[in-house]
mmCIF file of N, CA and C in Angstrom:
data_model
loop_
_atom_site.group_PDB
_atom_site.id
_atom_site.type_symbol
_atom_site.label_atom_id
_atom_site.label_comp_id
_atom_site.label_asym_id
_atom_site.label_seq_id
_atom_site.Cartn_x
_atom_site.Cartn_y
_atom_site.Cartn_z
ATOM 1 N N MET A 1 -22.398 -35.741 -0.072
ATOM 2 C CA MET A 1 -21.760 -34.990 0.892
ATOM 3 C C MET A 1 -20.568 -34.300 0.480
ATOM 4 N N LYS A 2 -19.659 -35.079 -0.222
ATOM 5 C CA LYS A 2 -18.379 -34.523 -0.785
ATOM 6 C C LYS A 2 -18.690 -33.328 -1.735
ATOM 7 N N GLN A 3 -19.744 -33.502 -2.542
ATOM 8 C CA GLN A 3 -19.986 -32.504 -3.496
ATOM 9 C C GLN A 3 -20.484 -31.228 -2.846
ATOM 10 N N LEU A 4 -21.204 -31.325 -1.762
ATOM 11 C CA LEU A 4 -21.661 -30.208 -0.970
ATOM 12 C C LEU A 4 -20.447 -29.436 -0.369
ATOM 13 N N PHE A 5 -19.520 -30.195 0.211
ATOM 14 C CA PHE A 5 -18.343 -29.615 0.762
ATOM 15 C C PHE A 5 -17.535 -28.909 -0.196
ATOM 16 N N VAL A 6 -17.395 -29.467 -1.412
ATOM 17 C CA VAL A 6 -16.512 -28.883 -2.465
ATOM 18 C C VAL A 6 -17.318 -27.588 -2.978
ATOM 19 N N LEU A 7 -18.700 -27.552 -3.139
ATOM 20 C CA LEU A 7 -19.318 -26.458 -3.482
ATOM 21 C C LEU A 7 -19.303 -25.349 -2.395
ATOM 22 N N ALA A 8 -19.401 -25.722 -1.214
ATOM 23 C CA ALA A 8 -19.260 -24.780 -0.131
ATOM 24 C C ALA A 8 -17.838 -23.983 -0.048
ATOM 25 N N LEU A 9 -16.918 -24.877 -0.292
ATOM 26 C CA LEU A 9 -15.470 -24.420 -0.339
ATOM 27 C C LEU A 9 -15.213 -23.410 -1.409
ATOM 28 N N LEU A 10 -15.730 -23.737 -2.634
ATOM 29 C CA LEU A 10 -15.718 -22.906 -3.756
ATOM 30 C C LEU A 10 -16.418 -21.622 -3.574
ATOM 31 N N SER A 11 -17.596 -21.635 -3.035
ATOM 32 C CA SER A 11 -18.378 -20.449 -2.773
ATOM 33 C C SER A 11 -17.575 -19.485 -1.906
ATOM 34 N N ILE A 12 -17.136 -20.101 -0.769
ATOM 35 C CA ILE A 12 -16.305 -19.268 0.320
ATOM 36 C C ILE A 12 -15.173 -18.689 -0.399
ATOM 37 N N SER A 13 -14.490 -19.335 -1.242
ATOM 38 C CA SER A 13 -13.230 -18.818 -1.930
ATOM 39 C C SER A 13 -13.692 -17.670 -2.902
ATOM 40 N N LEU A 14 -14.729 -17.695 -3.633
ATOM 41 C CA LEU A 14 -15.154 -16.663 -4.453
ATOM 42 C C LEU A 14 -15.683 -15.536 -3.674
ATOM 43 N N LEU A 15 -16.442 -15.718 -2.666
ATOM 44 C CA LEU A 15 -16.860 -14.652 -1.853
ATOM 45 C C LEU A 15 -15.829 -13.918 -1.047
ATOM 46 N N SER A 16 -14.813 -14.676 -0.656
ATOM 47 C CA SER A 16 -13.689 -13.991 0.162
ATOM 48 C C SER A 16 -12.983 -13.062 -0.750
ATOM 49 N N ALA A 17 -12.890 -13.221 -1.982
ATOM 50 C CA ALA A 17 -12.151 -12.303 -2.923
ATOM 51 C C ALA A 17 -12.861 -10.959 -2.841
ATOM 52 N N CYS A 18 -14.037 -10.795 -2.464
ATOM 53 C CA CYS A 18 -14.817 -9.494 -2.483
ATOM 54 C C CYS A 18 -14.455 -8.761 -1.215
ATOM 55 N N GLY A 19 -13.726 -9.396 -0.289
ATOM 56 C CA GLY A 19 -13.323 -8.589 1.044
ATOM 57 C C GLY A 19 -12.281 -7.625 0.803
ATOM 58 N N GLY A 20 -12.473 -6.530 1.696
ATOM 59 C CA GLY A 20 -11.523 -5.353 1.562
ATOM 60 C C GLY A 20 -12.050 -4.328 0.688
ATOM 61 N N ARG A 21 -11.357 -3.256 0.921
ATOM 62 C CA ARG A 21 -11.790 -2.030 0.110
ATOM 63 C C ARG A 21 -11.039 -2.021 -1.232
ATOM 64 N N THR A 22 -11.587 -1.273 -2.147
ATOM 65 C CA THR A 22 -10.929 -1.074 -3.458
ATOM 66 C C THR A 22 -9.807 -0.103 -3.358
ATOM 67 N N PRO A 23 -8.768 -0.258 -3.953
ATOM 68 C CA PRO A 23 -7.615 0.742 -3.908
ATOM 69 C C PRO A 23 -7.935 1.985 -4.587
ATOM 70 N N ASP A 24 -7.489 3.195 -4.127
ATOM 71 C CA ASP A 24 -7.771 4.383 -4.710
ATOM 72 C C ASP A 24 -6.413 5.086 -4.828
ATOM 73 N N PRO A 25 -5.554 4.582 -5.760
ATOM 74 C CA PRO A 25 -4.091 5.099 -5.828
ATOM 75 C C PRO A 25 -4.074 6.699 -6.268
ATOM 76 N N VAL A 26 -3.146 7.297 -5.776
ATOM 77 C CA VAL A 26 -2.994 8.765 -6.232
ATOM 78 C C VAL A 26 -2.204 8.691 -7.447
ATOM 79 N N ALA A 27 -2.494 9.699 -8.329
ATOM 80 C CA ALA A 27 -1.783 9.773 -9.722
ATOM 81 C C ALA A 27 -0.301 10.215 -9.356
ATOM 82 N N GLU A 28 0.611 9.757 -10.175
ATOM 83 C CA GLU A 28 2.093 10.046 -10.105
ATOM 84 C C GLU A 28 2.264 11.474 -10.430
ATOM 85 N N VAL A 29 1.702 11.992 -11.544
ATOM 86 C CA VAL A 29 1.780 13.305 -11.927
ATOM 87 C C VAL A 29 0.395 13.934 -12.013
ATOM 88 N N GLN A 30 0.189 15.055 -11.339
ATOM 89 C CA GLN A 30 -1.085 15.695 -11.270
ATOM 90 C C GLN A 30 -1.169 17.021 -11.904
ATOM 91 N N PRO A 31 -2.308 17.531 -12.448
ATOM 92 C CA PRO A 31 -2.316 18.839 -12.961
ATOM 93 C C PRO A 31 -1.818 19.905 -11.922
ATOM 94 N N GLY A 32 -1.046 20.795 -12.415
ATOM 95 C CA GLY A 32 -0.677 21.943 -11.367
ATOM 96 C C GLY A 32 0.691 21.526 -10.827
ATOM 97 N N ASP A 33 1.208 20.337 -11.073
ATOM 98 C CA ASP A 33 2.625 20.052 -10.491
ATOM 99 C C ASP A 33 3.675 21.025 -10.989
ATOM 100 N N SER A 34 3.595 21.389 -12.226
ATOM 101 C CA SER A 34 4.612 22.325 -12.787
ATOM 102 C C SER A 34 4.627 23.745 -12.214
ATOM 103 N N ALA A 35 3.520 24.073 -11.536
ATOM 104 C CA ALA A 35 3.381 25.379 -10.982
ATOM 105 C C ALA A 35 3.867 25.391 -9.478
ATOM 106 N N LEU A 36 4.038 24.231 -9.010
ATOM 107 C CA LEU A 36 4.387 24.313 -7.438
ATOM 108 C C LEU A 36 5.785 24.864 -7.204
ATOM 109 N N THR A 37 5.843 25.520 -6.088
ATOM 110 C CA THR A 37 7.079 26.114 -5.605
ATOM 111 C C THR A 37 7.909 25.079 -4.854
ATOM 112 N N CYS A 38 9.079 25.394 -4.488
ATOM 113 C CA CYS A 38 9.929 24.447 -3.747
ATOM 114 C C CYS A 38 9.248 24.191 -2.336
ATOM 115 N N ALA A 39 8.797 25.278 -1.715
ATOM 116 C CA ALA A 39 8.117 24.988 -0.384
ATOM 117 C C ALA A 39 6.776 24.093 -0.538
ATOM 118 N N GLN A 40 6.072 24.331 -1.575
ATOM 119 C CA GLN A 40 4.794 23.483 -1.788
ATOM 120 C C GLN A 40 5.241 22.090 -2.148
ATOM 121 N N LEU A 41 6.263 21.890 -2.898
ATOM 122 C CA LEU A 41 6.688 20.568 -3.229
ATOM 123 C C LEU A 41 7.222 19.772 -1.876
ATOM 124 N N ARG A 42 8.016 20.510 -1.124
ATOM 125 C CA ARG A 42 8.445 19.989 0.245
ATOM 126 C C ARG A 42 7.140 19.575 1.009
ATOM 127 N N SER A 43 6.200 20.443 1.041
ATOM 128 C CA SER A 43 4.989 20.293 1.764
ATOM 129 C C SER A 43 4.191 18.910 1.313
ATOM 130 N N ASP A 44 4.155 18.875 0.036
ATOM 131 C CA ASP A 44 3.468 17.645 -0.573
ATOM 132 C C ASP A 44 4.183 16.328 -0.323
ATOM 133 N N ILE A 45 5.506 16.437 -0.412
ATOM 134 C CA ILE A 45 6.348 15.278 -0.223
ATOM 135 C C ILE A 45 6.276 14.827 1.245
ATOM 136 N N THR A 46 6.229 15.776 2.183
ATOM 137 C CA THR A 46 6.020 15.535 3.649
ATOM 138 C C THR A 46 4.705 14.866 3.925
ATOM 139 N N ALA A 47 3.607 15.424 3.330
ATOM 140 C CA ALA A 47 2.213 14.934 3.478
ATOM 141 C C ALA A 47 2.037 13.489 2.920
ATOM 142 N N ASN A 48 2.736 13.231 1.701
ATOM 143 C CA ASN A 48 2.686 11.895 1.102
ATOM 144 C C ASN A 48 3.525 10.924 1.995
ATOM 145 N N THR A 49 4.472 11.285 2.636
ATOM 146 C CA THR A 49 5.361 10.364 3.396
ATOM 147 C C THR A 49 4.485 9.923 4.690
ATOM 148 N N ARG A 50 3.776 10.869 5.256
ATOM 149 C CA ARG A 50 2.931 10.619 6.306
ATOM 150 C C ARG A 50 1.771 9.635 5.892
ATOM 151 N N ALA A 51 1.233 9.894 4.708
ATOM 152 C CA ALA A 51 0.244 8.986 4.222
ATOM 153 C C ALA A 51 0.764 7.615 3.991
ATOM 154 N N ILE A 52 1.974 7.543 3.503
ATOM 155 C CA ILE A 52 2.609 6.130 3.295
ATOM 156 C C ILE A 52 2.751 5.572 4.668
ATOM 157 N N GLU A 53 3.283 6.213 5.729
ATOM 158 C CA GLU A 53 3.443 5.589 6.972
ATOM 159 C C GLU A 53 2.076 5.127 7.474
ATOM 160 N N GLY A 54 0.983 5.842 7.376
ATOM 161 C CA GLY A 54 -0.382 5.378 7.794
ATOM 162 C C GLY A 54 -0.727 4.134 7.062
ATOM 163 N N LEU A 55 -0.529 4.121 5.769
ATOM 164 C CA LEU A 55 -0.941 3.011 4.928
ATOM 165 C C LEU A 55 -0.132 1.715 5.155
ATOM 166 N N VAL A 56 1.118 1.939 5.519
ATOM 167 C CA VAL A 56 1.979 0.802 5.946
ATOM 168 C C VAL A 56 1.416 0.216 7.241
ATOM 169 N N LYS A 57 0.998 1.024 8.163
ATOM 170 C CA LYS A 57 0.510 0.506 9.337
ATOM 171 C C LYS A 57 -0.857 -0.166 9.228
ATOM 172 N N GLU A 58 -1.694 0.449 8.276
ATOM 173 C CA GLU A 58 -2.991 -0.223 7.962
ATOM 174 C C GLU A 58 -2.726 -1.480 7.367
ATOM 175 N N GLN A 59 -1.760 -1.660 6.509
ATOM 176 C CA GLN A 59 -1.358 -3.020 5.707
ATOM 177 C C GLN A 59 -0.896 -3.968 6.749
ATOM 178 N N GLU A 60 -0.132 -3.534 7.714
ATOM 179 C CA GLU A 60 0.302 -4.542 8.824
ATOM 180 C C GLU A 60 -0.795 -5.033 9.672
ATOM 181 N N THR A 61 -1.746 -4.089 9.956
ATOM 182 C CA THR A 61 -2.900 -4.576 10.744
ATOM 183 C C THR A 61 -3.795 -5.579 9.987
ATOM 184 N N LYS A 62 -3.931 -5.183 8.640
ATOM 185 C CA LYS A 62 -4.834 -6.092 7.739
ATOM 186 C C LYS A 62 -4.123 -7.490 7.572
ATOM 187 N N THR A 63 -2.814 -7.414 7.542
ATOM 188 C CA THR A 63 -2.159 -8.727 7.418
ATOM 189 C C THR A 63 -2.342 -9.554 8.667
ATOM 190 N N ALA A 64 -2.232 -8.912 9.910
ATOM 191 C CA ALA A 64 -2.403 -9.655 11.111
ATOM 192 C C ALA A 64 -3.893 -10.190 11.241
ATOM 193 N N GLN A 65 -4.836 -9.375 10.761
ATOM 194 C CA GLN A 65 -6.217 -9.813 10.790
ATOM 195 C C GLN A 65 -6.447 -10.898 9.756
ATOM 196 N N ASN A 66 -5.808 -10.915 8.695
ATOM 197 C CA ASN A 66 -5.937 -11.981 7.779
ATOM 198 C C ASN A 66 -5.451 -13.390 8.212
ATOM 199 N N ILE A 67 -4.239 -13.294 9.042
ATOM 200 C CA ILE A 67 -3.717 -14.367 9.573
ATOM 201 C C ILE A 67 -4.676 -15.044 10.598
ATOM 202 N N VAL A 68 -5.221 -14.176 11.430
ATOM 203 C CA VAL A 68 -6.137 -14.658 12.295
ATOM 204 C C VAL A 68 -7.392 -15.255 11.797
ATOM 205 N N ALA A 69 -7.910 -14.519 10.699
ATOM 206 C CA ALA A 69 -9.192 -15.031 10.053
ATOM 207 C C ALA A 69 -8.909 -16.302 9.283
ATOM 208 N N GLY A 70 -7.794 -16.319 8.719
ATOM 209 C CA GLY A 70 -7.379 -17.567 7.944
ATOM 210 C C GLY A 70 -7.214 -18.818 8.919
ATOM 211 N N THR A 71 -6.564 -18.596 9.984
ATOM 212 C CA THR A 71 -6.405 -19.728 10.959
ATOM 213 C C THR A 71 -7.714 -20.119 11.567
ATOM 214 N N ALA A 72 -8.548 -19.143 11.881
ATOM 215 C CA ALA A 72 -9.842 -19.469 12.364
ATOM 216 C C ALA A 72 -10.834 -20.119 11.269
ATOM 217 N N GLY A 73 -10.602 -19.648 10.152
ATOM 218 C CA GLY A 73 -11.384 -20.190 8.985
ATOM 219 C C GLY A 73 -11.061 -21.578 8.636
ATOM 220 N N ALA A 74 -9.983 -22.005 9.029
ATOM 221 C CA ALA A 74 -9.708 -23.368 8.826
ATOM 222 C C ALA A 74 -10.570 -24.367 9.594
ATOM 223 N N PHE A 75 -11.038 -23.807 10.699
ATOM 224 C CA PHE A 75 -11.900 -24.533 11.604
ATOM 225 C C PHE A 75 -13.378 -24.230 11.436
ATOM 226 N N LEU A 76 -13.723 -22.835 11.217
ATOM 227 C CA LEU A 76 -15.015 -22.487 11.223
ATOM 228 C C LEU A 76 -15.708 -21.951 9.927
ATOM 229 N N LEU A 77 -14.775 -21.765 8.885
ATOM 230 C CA LEU A 77 -15.082 -21.183 7.571
ATOM 231 C C LEU A 77 -15.605 -19.904 7.526
ATOM 232 N N VAL A 78 -16.483 -19.407 8.443
ATOM 233 C CA VAL A 78 -17.015 -18.043 8.499
ATOM 234 C C VAL A 78 -16.123 -16.953 8.529
ATOM 235 N N PRO A 79 -14.985 -16.945 9.239
ATOM 236 C CA PRO A 79 -14.028 -15.989 9.322
ATOM 237 C C PRO A 79 -13.419 -15.594 7.988
ATOM 238 N N TRP A 80 -13.380 -16.483 7.072
ATOM 239 C CA TRP A 80 -12.823 -16.215 5.702
ATOM 240 C C TRP A 80 -13.536 -15.152 4.948
ATOM 241 N N PHE A 81 -14.672 -14.932 5.281
ATOM 242 C CA PHE A 81 -15.590 -13.878 4.753
ATOM 243 C C PHE A 81 -14.975 -12.561 5.083
ATOM 244 N N PHE A 82 -14.297 -12.352 6.218
ATOM 245 C CA PHE A 82 -13.809 -11.110 6.813
ATOM 246 C C PHE A 82 -12.360 -10.913 6.404
ATOM 247 N N MET A 83 -11.819 -11.625 5.594
ATOM 248 C CA MET A 83 -10.380 -11.410 5.128
ATOM 249 C C MET A 83 -10.307 -10.238 4.013
ATOM 250 N N ASP A 84 -9.221 -9.519 4.089
ATOM 251 C CA ASP A 84 -9.039 -8.413 3.161
ATOM 252 C C ASP A 84 -8.044 -9.024 2.091
ATOM 253 N N MET A 85 -8.662 -9.322 0.839
ATOM 254 C CA MET A 85 -7.745 -9.947 -0.015
ATOM 255 C C MET A 85 -7.254 -8.996 -1.282
ATOM 256 N N LYS A 86 -7.687 -7.687 -1.067
ATOM 257 C CA LYS A 86 -7.391 -6.727 -2.149
ATOM 258 C C LYS A 86 -6.060 -6.016 -1.950
ATOM 259 N N GLY A 87 -5.655 -5.870 -0.688
ATOM 260 C CA GLY A 87 -4.427 -5.181 -0.445
ATOM 261 C C GLY A 87 -4.363 -3.712 -0.850
ATOM 262 N N ALA A 88 -5.525 -3.110 -0.664
ATOM 263 C CA ALA A 88 -5.600 -1.652 -1.079
ATOM 264 C C ALA A 88 -4.521 -0.823 -0.470
ATOM 265 N N ALA A 89 -4.201 -0.870 0.856
ATOM 266 C CA ALA A 89 -3.266 -0.027 1.551
ATOM 267 C C ALA A 89 -1.885 -0.149 0.836
ATOM 268 N N GLY A 90 -1.548 -1.330 0.470
ATOM 269 C CA GLY A 90 -0.202 -1.503 -0.158
ATOM 270 C C GLY A 90 -0.144 -0.849 -1.549
ATOM 271 N N ASP A 91 -1.272 -1.071 -2.303
ATOM 272 C CA ASP A 91 -1.306 -0.412 -3.664
ATOM 273 C C ASP A 91 -1.235 1.058 -3.473
ATOM 274 N N GLU A 92 -1.960 1.633 -2.582
ATOM 275 C CA GLU A 92 -1.973 3.067 -2.294
ATOM 276 C C GLU A 92 -0.615 3.611 -1.906
ATOM 277 N N ALA A 93 0.074 2.852 -0.971
ATOM 278 C CA ALA A 93 1.388 3.257 -0.341
ATOM 279 C C ALA A 93 2.426 3.290 -1.634
ATOM 280 N N ARG A 94 2.298 2.266 -2.487
ATOM 281 C CA ARG A 94 3.188 2.237 -3.574
ATOM 282 C C ARG A 94 2.958 3.439 -4.627
ATOM 283 N N ALA A 95 1.669 3.928 -4.736
ATOM 284 C CA ALA A 95 1.351 4.885 -5.574
ATOM 285 C C ALA A 95 1.805 6.299 -4.998
ATOM 286 N N TYR A 96 1.801 6.399 -3.743
ATOM 287 C CA TYR A 96 2.305 7.596 -3.017
ATOM 288 C C TYR A 96 3.793 7.616 -3.070
ATOM 289 N N GLN A 97 4.491 6.472 -3.025
ATOM 290 C CA GLN A 97 5.957 6.425 -3.196
ATOM 291 C C GLN A 97 6.316 6.876 -4.645
ATOM 292 N N ARG A 98 5.637 6.325 -5.652
ATOM 293 C CA ARG A 98 5.945 6.789 -6.941
ATOM 294 C C ARG A 98 5.618 8.361 -7.176
ATOM 295 N N ARG A 99 4.605 8.894 -6.534
ATOM 296 C CA ARG A 99 4.365 10.271 -6.629
ATOM 297 C C ARG A 99 5.413 10.996 -5.903
ATOM 298 N N ASN A 100 5.921 10.600 -4.735
ATOM 299 C CA ASN A 100 7.002 11.174 -4.088
ATOM 300 C C ASN A 100 8.332 11.223 -5.022
ATOM 301 N N GLU A 101 8.557 10.145 -5.573
ATOM 302 C CA GLU A 101 9.800 10.107 -6.450
ATOM 303 C C GLU A 101 9.691 11.123 -7.521
ATOM 304 N N ALA A 102 8.559 11.302 -8.144
ATOM 305 C CA ALA A 102 8.320 12.267 -9.203
ATOM 306 C C ALA A 102 8.404 13.692 -8.579
ATOM 307 N N LEU A 103 7.869 13.946 -7.399
ATOM 308 C CA LEU A 103 8.024 15.313 -6.813
ATOM 309 C C LEU A 103 9.488 15.573 -6.382
ATOM 310 N N VAL A 104 10.115 14.671 -5.912
ATOM 311 C CA VAL A 104 11.552 14.820 -5.558
ATOM 312 C C VAL A 104 12.413 15.118 -6.742
ATOM 313 N N SER A 105 12.114 14.434 -7.872
ATOM 314 C CA SER A 105 12.870 14.689 -9.069
ATOM 315 C C SER A 105 12.501 16.088 -9.649
ATOM 316 N N ARG A 106 11.258 16.526 -9.453
ATOM 317 C CA ARG A 106 10.996 17.898 -9.893
ATOM 318 C C ARG A 106 11.669 18.880 -8.861
ATOM 319 N N TYR A 107 11.547 18.603 -7.653
ATOM 320 C CA TYR A 107 12.260 19.530 -6.596
ATOM 321 C C TYR A 107 13.634 19.678 -6.963
ATOM 322 N N ASN A 108 14.411 18.587 -7.039
ATOM 323 C CA ASN A 108 15.777 18.592 -7.310
ATOM 324 C C ASN A 108 16.181 19.338 -8.758
ATOM 325 N N GLY A 109 15.272 19.010 -9.608
ATOM 326 C CA GLY A 109 15.462 19.749 -11.000
ATOM 327 C C GLY A 109 15.223 21.185 -11.011
ATOM 328 N N MET A 110 14.524 21.742 -10.014
ATOM 329 C CA MET A 110 14.428 23.172 -9.908
ATOM 330 C C MET A 110 15.548 23.813 -9.107
ATOM 331 N N ASP A 111 16.415 23.027 -8.707
ATOM 332 C CA ASP A 111 17.616 23.500 -7.903
ATOM 333 C C ASP A 111 17.097 24.030 -6.504
ATOM 334 N N CYS A 112 16.096 23.452 -6.017
ATOM 335 C CA CYS A 112 15.710 23.802 -4.599
ATOM 336 C C CYS A 112 16.628 23.385 -3.595
ATOM 337 N N LYS A 113 16.780 24.103 -2.491
ATOM 338 C CA LYS A 113 17.764 23.697 -1.463
ATOM 339 C C LYS A 113 16.990 23.557 -0.168
ATOM 340 N N PRO A 114 17.331 22.650 0.655
ATOM 341 C CA PRO A 114 18.527 21.691 0.457
ATOM 342 C C PRO A 114 17.975 20.563 -0.609
ATOM 343 N N GLU A 115 18.942 19.875 -1.193
ATOM 344 C CA GLU A 115 18.579 18.828 -2.140
ATOM 345 C C GLU A 115 17.856 17.705 -1.305
ATOM 346 N N MET A 116 16.943 17.034 -1.930
ATOM 347 C CA MET A 116 16.227 15.947 -1.230
ATOM 348 C C MET A 116 16.504 14.671 -1.797
ATOM 349 N N LYS A 117 16.542 13.550 -0.950
ATOM 350 C CA LYS A 117 16.611 12.256 -1.340
ATOM 351 C C LYS A 117 15.548 11.510 -0.547
ATOM 352 N N LEU A 118 14.925 10.459 -1.232
ATOM 353 C CA LEU A 118 14.002 9.667 -0.518
ATOM 354 C C LEU A 118 14.665 8.496 0.021
ATOM 355 N N ALA A 119 14.256 8.215 1.237
ATOM 356 C CA ALA A 119 14.712 6.917 1.946
ATOM 357 C C ALA A 119 14.036 5.807 1.240
ATOM 358 N N LYS A 120 14.672 4.616 1.070
ATOM 359 C CA LYS A 120 14.050 3.588 0.429
ATOM 360 C C LYS A 120 13.200 2.867 1.580
ATOM 361 N N PRO A 121 11.967 2.408 1.155
ATOM 362 C CA PRO A 121 11.245 1.677 2.175
ATOM 363 C C PRO A 121 11.970 0.446 2.660
ATOM 364 N N ALA A 122 11.638 0.038 3.957
ATOM 365 C CA ALA A 122 12.347 -1.084 4.541
ATOM 366 C C ALA A 122 12.347 -2.264 3.775
ATOM 367 N N ALA A 123 11.207 -2.622 3.001
ATOM 368 C CA ALA A 123 11.162 -3.774 2.256
ATOM 369 C C ALA A 123 11.886 -3.782 1.084
ATOM 370 N N GLN A 124 12.402 -2.533 0.601
ATOM 371 C CA GLN A 124 13.133 -2.452 -0.631
ATOM 372 C C GLN A 124 14.601 -2.200 -0.421
ATOM 373 N N LYS A 125 15.016 -2.077 0.798
ATOM 374 C CA LYS A 125 16.444 -1.796 1.181
ATOM 375 C C LYS A 125 17.230 -3.021 0.695
ATOM 376 N N PRO A 126 18.421 -2.902 0.137
ATOM 377 C CA PRO A 126 19.227 -4.049 -0.234
ATOM 378 C C PRO A 126 19.891 -4.627 0.971
ATOM 379 N N ALA A 127 20.093 -5.886 0.863
ATOM 380 C CA ALA A 127 20.688 -6.568 1.949
ATOM 381 C C ALA A 127 22.118 -6.178 2.352
ATOM 382 N N ALA A 128 22.412 -6.119 3.638
ATOM 383 C CA ALA A 128 23.923 -5.694 3.888
ATOM 384 C C ALA A 128 24.810 -6.722 3.320
ATOM 385 N N GLN A 129 25.886 -6.166 2.800
ATOM 386 C CA GLN A 129 26.943 -6.868 2.172
ATOM 387 C C GLN A 129 28.017 -7.168 3.293
ATOM 388 N N THR A 130 28.533 -8.296 3.322
ATOM 389 C CA THR A 130 29.593 -8.688 4.230
ATOM 390 C C THR A 130 30.864 -8.927 3.330
ATOM 391 N N GLU A 131 32.049 -8.467 3.877
ATOM 392 C CA GLU A 131 33.212 -8.705 3.209
ATOM 393 C C GLU A 131 34.108 -9.664 3.825
#
């Protein structure tokens, strides 16, 4: 009986790693970037920022679903099959962030006006210093 339980637990662990979609990150530098105008760069940066916001919301939703599935899985085991273990949204959001950094660097290097700066994601903001 103990061997059956261990085998079932191992099988569930292996199969749960298959859950979730595969990340499809955007390339940091793409062909044609050097030909983009200031307006096109601003447009791409805005579009990427919206994509990041959507992916962050998706990641938050997946995290909440994983918590629920993990808790229910402690009792029923079946919900573990529905957990997203790949974190595709987070990987894609980081790729868009790197792309935005490269585009902002190109934008500012072309002396486009107004100068752009990227806001740091909430998770990467430094802690407030107290004096």
